[in-house]
XYZ file of C-alpha atoms in Angstrom:
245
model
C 37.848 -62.175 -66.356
C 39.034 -65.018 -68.861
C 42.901 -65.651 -69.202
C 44.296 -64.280 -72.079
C 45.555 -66.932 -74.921
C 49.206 -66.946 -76.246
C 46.895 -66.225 -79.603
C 45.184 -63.256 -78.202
C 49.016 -61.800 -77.279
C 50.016 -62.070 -80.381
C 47.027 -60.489 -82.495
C 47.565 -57.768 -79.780
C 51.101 -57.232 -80.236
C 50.615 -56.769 -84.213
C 47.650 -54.331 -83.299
C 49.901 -52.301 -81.306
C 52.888 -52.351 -83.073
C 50.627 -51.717 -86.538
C 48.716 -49.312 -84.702
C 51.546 -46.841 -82.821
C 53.317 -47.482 -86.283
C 50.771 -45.810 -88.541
C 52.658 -42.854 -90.284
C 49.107 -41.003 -90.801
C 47.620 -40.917 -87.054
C 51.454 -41.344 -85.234
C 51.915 -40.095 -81.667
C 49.760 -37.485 -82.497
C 46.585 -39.611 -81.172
C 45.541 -39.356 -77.663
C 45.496 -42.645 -75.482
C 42.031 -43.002 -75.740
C 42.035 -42.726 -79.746
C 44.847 -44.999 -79.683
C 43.448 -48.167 -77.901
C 40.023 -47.708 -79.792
C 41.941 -48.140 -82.534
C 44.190 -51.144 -81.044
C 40.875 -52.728 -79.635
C 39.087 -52.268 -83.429
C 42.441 -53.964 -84.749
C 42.149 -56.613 -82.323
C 38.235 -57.438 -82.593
C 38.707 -57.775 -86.589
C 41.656 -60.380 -86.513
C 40.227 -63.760 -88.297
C 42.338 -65.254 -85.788
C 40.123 -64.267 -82.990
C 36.930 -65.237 -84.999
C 35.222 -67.170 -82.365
C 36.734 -65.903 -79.218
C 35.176 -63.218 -76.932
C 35.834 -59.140 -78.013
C 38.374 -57.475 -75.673
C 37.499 -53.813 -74.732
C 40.113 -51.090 -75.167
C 40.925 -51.222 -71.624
C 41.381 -54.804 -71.566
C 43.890 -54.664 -73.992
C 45.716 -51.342 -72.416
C 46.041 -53.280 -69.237
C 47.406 -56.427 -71.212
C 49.601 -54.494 -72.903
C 50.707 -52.962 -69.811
C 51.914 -56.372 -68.220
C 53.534 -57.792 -71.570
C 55.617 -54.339 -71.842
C 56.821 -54.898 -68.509
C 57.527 -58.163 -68.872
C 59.473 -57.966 -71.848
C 61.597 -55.065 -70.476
C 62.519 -57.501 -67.655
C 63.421 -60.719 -69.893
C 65.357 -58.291 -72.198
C 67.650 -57.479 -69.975
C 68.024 -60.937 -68.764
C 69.114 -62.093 -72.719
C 71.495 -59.584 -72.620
C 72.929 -60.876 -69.326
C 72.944 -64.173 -70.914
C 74.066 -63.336 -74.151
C 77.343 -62.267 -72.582
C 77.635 -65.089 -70.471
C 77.564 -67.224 -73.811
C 80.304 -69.448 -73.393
C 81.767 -71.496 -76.874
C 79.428 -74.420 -77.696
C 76.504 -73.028 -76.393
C 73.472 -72.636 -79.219
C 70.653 -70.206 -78.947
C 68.276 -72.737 -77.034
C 71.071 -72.677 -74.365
C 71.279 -69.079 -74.065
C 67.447 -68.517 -74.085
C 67.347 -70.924 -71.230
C 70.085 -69.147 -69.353
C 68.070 -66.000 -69.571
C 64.669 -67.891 -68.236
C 67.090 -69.073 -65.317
C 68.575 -65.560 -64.864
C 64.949 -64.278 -64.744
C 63.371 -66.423 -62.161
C 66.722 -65.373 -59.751
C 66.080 -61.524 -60.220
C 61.821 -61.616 -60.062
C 61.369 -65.244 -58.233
C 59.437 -66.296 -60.712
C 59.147 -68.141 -64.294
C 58.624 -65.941 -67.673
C 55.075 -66.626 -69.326
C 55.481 -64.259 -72.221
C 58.192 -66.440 -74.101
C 55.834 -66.186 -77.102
C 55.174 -62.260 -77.045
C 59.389 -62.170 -76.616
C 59.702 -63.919 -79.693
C 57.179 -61.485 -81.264
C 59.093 -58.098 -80.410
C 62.677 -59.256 -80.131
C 63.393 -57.624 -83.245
C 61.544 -54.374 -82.827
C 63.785 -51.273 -82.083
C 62.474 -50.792 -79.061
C 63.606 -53.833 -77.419
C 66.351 -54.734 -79.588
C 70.171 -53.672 -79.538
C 71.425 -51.341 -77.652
C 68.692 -49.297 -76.701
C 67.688 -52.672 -74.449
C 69.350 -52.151 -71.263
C 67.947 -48.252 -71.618
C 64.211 -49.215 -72.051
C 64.340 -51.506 -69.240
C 65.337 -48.831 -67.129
C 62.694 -46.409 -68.398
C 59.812 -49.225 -69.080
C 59.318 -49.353 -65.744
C 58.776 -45.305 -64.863
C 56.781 -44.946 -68.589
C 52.880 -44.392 -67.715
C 50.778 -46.722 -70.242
C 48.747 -43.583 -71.986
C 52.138 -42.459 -73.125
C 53.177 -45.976 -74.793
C 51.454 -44.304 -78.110
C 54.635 -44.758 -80.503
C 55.947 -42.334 -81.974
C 55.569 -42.198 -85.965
C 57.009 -44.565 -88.690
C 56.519 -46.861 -91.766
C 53.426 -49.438 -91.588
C 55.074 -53.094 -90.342
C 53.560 -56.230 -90.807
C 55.445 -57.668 -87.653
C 55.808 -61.702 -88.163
C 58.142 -64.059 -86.109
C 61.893 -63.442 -86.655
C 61.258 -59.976 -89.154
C 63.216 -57.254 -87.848
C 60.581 -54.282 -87.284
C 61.782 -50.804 -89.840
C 63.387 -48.552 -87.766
C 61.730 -45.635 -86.162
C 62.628 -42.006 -86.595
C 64.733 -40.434 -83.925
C 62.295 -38.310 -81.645
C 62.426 -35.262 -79.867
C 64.907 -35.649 -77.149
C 67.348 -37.790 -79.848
C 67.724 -34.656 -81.877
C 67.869 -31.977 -78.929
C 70.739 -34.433 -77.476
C 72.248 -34.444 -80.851
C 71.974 -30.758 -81.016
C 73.324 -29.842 -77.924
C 76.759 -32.609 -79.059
C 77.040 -30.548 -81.801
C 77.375 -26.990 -80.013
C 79.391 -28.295 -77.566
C 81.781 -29.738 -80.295
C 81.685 -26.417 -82.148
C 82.180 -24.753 -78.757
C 85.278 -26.947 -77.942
C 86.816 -25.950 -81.084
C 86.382 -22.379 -80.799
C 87.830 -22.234 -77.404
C 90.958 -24.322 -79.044
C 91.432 -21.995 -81.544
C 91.342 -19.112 -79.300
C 94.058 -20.979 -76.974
C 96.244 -20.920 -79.872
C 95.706 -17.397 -81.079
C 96.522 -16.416 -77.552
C 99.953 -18.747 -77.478
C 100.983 -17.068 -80.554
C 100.504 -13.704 -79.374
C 102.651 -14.482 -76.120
C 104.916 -16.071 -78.299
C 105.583 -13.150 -80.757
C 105.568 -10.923 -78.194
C 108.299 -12.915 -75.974
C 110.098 -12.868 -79.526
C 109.630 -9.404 -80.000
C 111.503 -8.857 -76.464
C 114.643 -11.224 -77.234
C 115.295 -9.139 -80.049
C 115.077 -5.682 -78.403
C 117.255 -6.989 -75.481
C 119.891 -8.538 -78.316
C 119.817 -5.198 -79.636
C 120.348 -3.009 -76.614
C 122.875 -5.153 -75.624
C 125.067 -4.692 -78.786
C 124.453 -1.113 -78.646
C 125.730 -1.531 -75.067
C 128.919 -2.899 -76.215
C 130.014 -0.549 -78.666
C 129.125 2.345 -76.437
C 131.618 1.023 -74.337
C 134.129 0.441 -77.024
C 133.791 4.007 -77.855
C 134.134 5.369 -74.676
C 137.802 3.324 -74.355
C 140.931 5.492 -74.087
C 143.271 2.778 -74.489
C 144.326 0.844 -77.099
C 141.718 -1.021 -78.472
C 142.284 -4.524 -80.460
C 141.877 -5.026 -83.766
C 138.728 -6.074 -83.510
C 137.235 -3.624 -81.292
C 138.839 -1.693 -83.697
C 136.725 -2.576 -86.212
C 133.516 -2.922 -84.555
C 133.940 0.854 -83.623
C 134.172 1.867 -87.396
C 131.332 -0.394 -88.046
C 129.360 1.521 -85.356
C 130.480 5.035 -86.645
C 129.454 3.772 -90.283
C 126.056 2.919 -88.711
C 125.323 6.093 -86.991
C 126.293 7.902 -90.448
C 123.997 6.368 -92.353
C 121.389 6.404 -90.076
């Protein structure tokens, strides 16, 4: 089997990328549909006018190895992107990643040119990077249909439209947002709870003020001797009370 041209990688990038971005067929397409469709894409590019047709399991496989290769040198940008020292241009960081690369795999990166080509998509861009290069390598290829978005001419340097947050996104969100509204229930019944012990603690300091007034002027008016002028008093204040009461 012939090698595959920078050229080739790049007219099969676009198919893929215009392919798993079509907002009519989306990830609704079965893997078979999908790299028809990709290999259709691929066979019509003028750019590939005179070169041999590539079957849709030529290109699944070659997509296969540039997906895995990019989730590797992704993570090795980011690595060198934060190694970035002051001085240092974007050649010099590119080159730390290549060196950062061939320490972790042993080897040199050959896809520099498919890189440049889906740096900017969402997938590999950002901080969803470090994630995808964790899950690139478990993903099965049928299931690297996309999932649904805007059509994207994809050129060098153009940031790819963002896609629309799937399935386990918005369960994830979901759940955030019940446990949130869970939290704050359980907060408010804290402080329903303090306030009840708190009236009721209240409640109790009062009755035990009271008793133990009424303690002291039953005592005053159980005194035989002579009482003071203000014992005096608070007896008449007591007798007043139990009047009127």
């Amino acid at each position: 089997m012939r090698k595959w041209s920078p050229t080739e990688d790049v007219v099969l990038i676009s198919a893929w990328l215009n392919t798993s971005k079509d907002s009519v067929v989306g990830n609704e397409q079965k893997a078979i549909a999908f790299w028809k469709r990709i290999a259709n894409y691929f066979a019509a590019s003028p750019k590939l006018a005179a070169v041999e047709k590539r079957g849709p399991v030529h290109c699944k496989a070659r997509w296969g190895k540039i997906n895995e290769g990019m989730c590797k040198f992704v993570g090795c940008y980011e690595a060198a992107t934060k190694q970035r020292s002051s001085g240092q241009n974007d050649d010099d960081v590119l080159k730390m990643a290549h060196a950062i690369y061939f320490n972790d795999y042993k080897k040199k990166y050959t896809l520099e040119h498919a890189w440049l080509e889906l740096r900017h998509d969402q997938k590999w861009s950002g901080a969803s990077a470090t994630k995808d290069k964790v899950q690139c390598k478990r993903r099965k290829l049928d299931d690297q249909t996309a999932q649904p978005s805007s059509y994207v001419q994809v050129n060098h340097g153009e940031e790819a439209m963002a896609r629309p947050v799937g399935v386990k996104a918005a369960k994830a969100k979901g759940k955030k947002t019940v446990s949130k509204k869970a939290t704050l229930e359980e907060e408010e019944k804290e402080r329903i709870e303090f306030r009840s012990i708190w009236d009721i603690k209240q409640a109790n300091f009062a009755l035990k003020a009271t008793l133990n007034k009424q303690k002291l002027l039953d005592s005053l008016i159980a005194k035989t001797e002579p009482l003071s002028e203000l014992e005096i008093a608070l007896k008449k204040n007591k007798l007043i009370n139990d009047m009127l009461a």
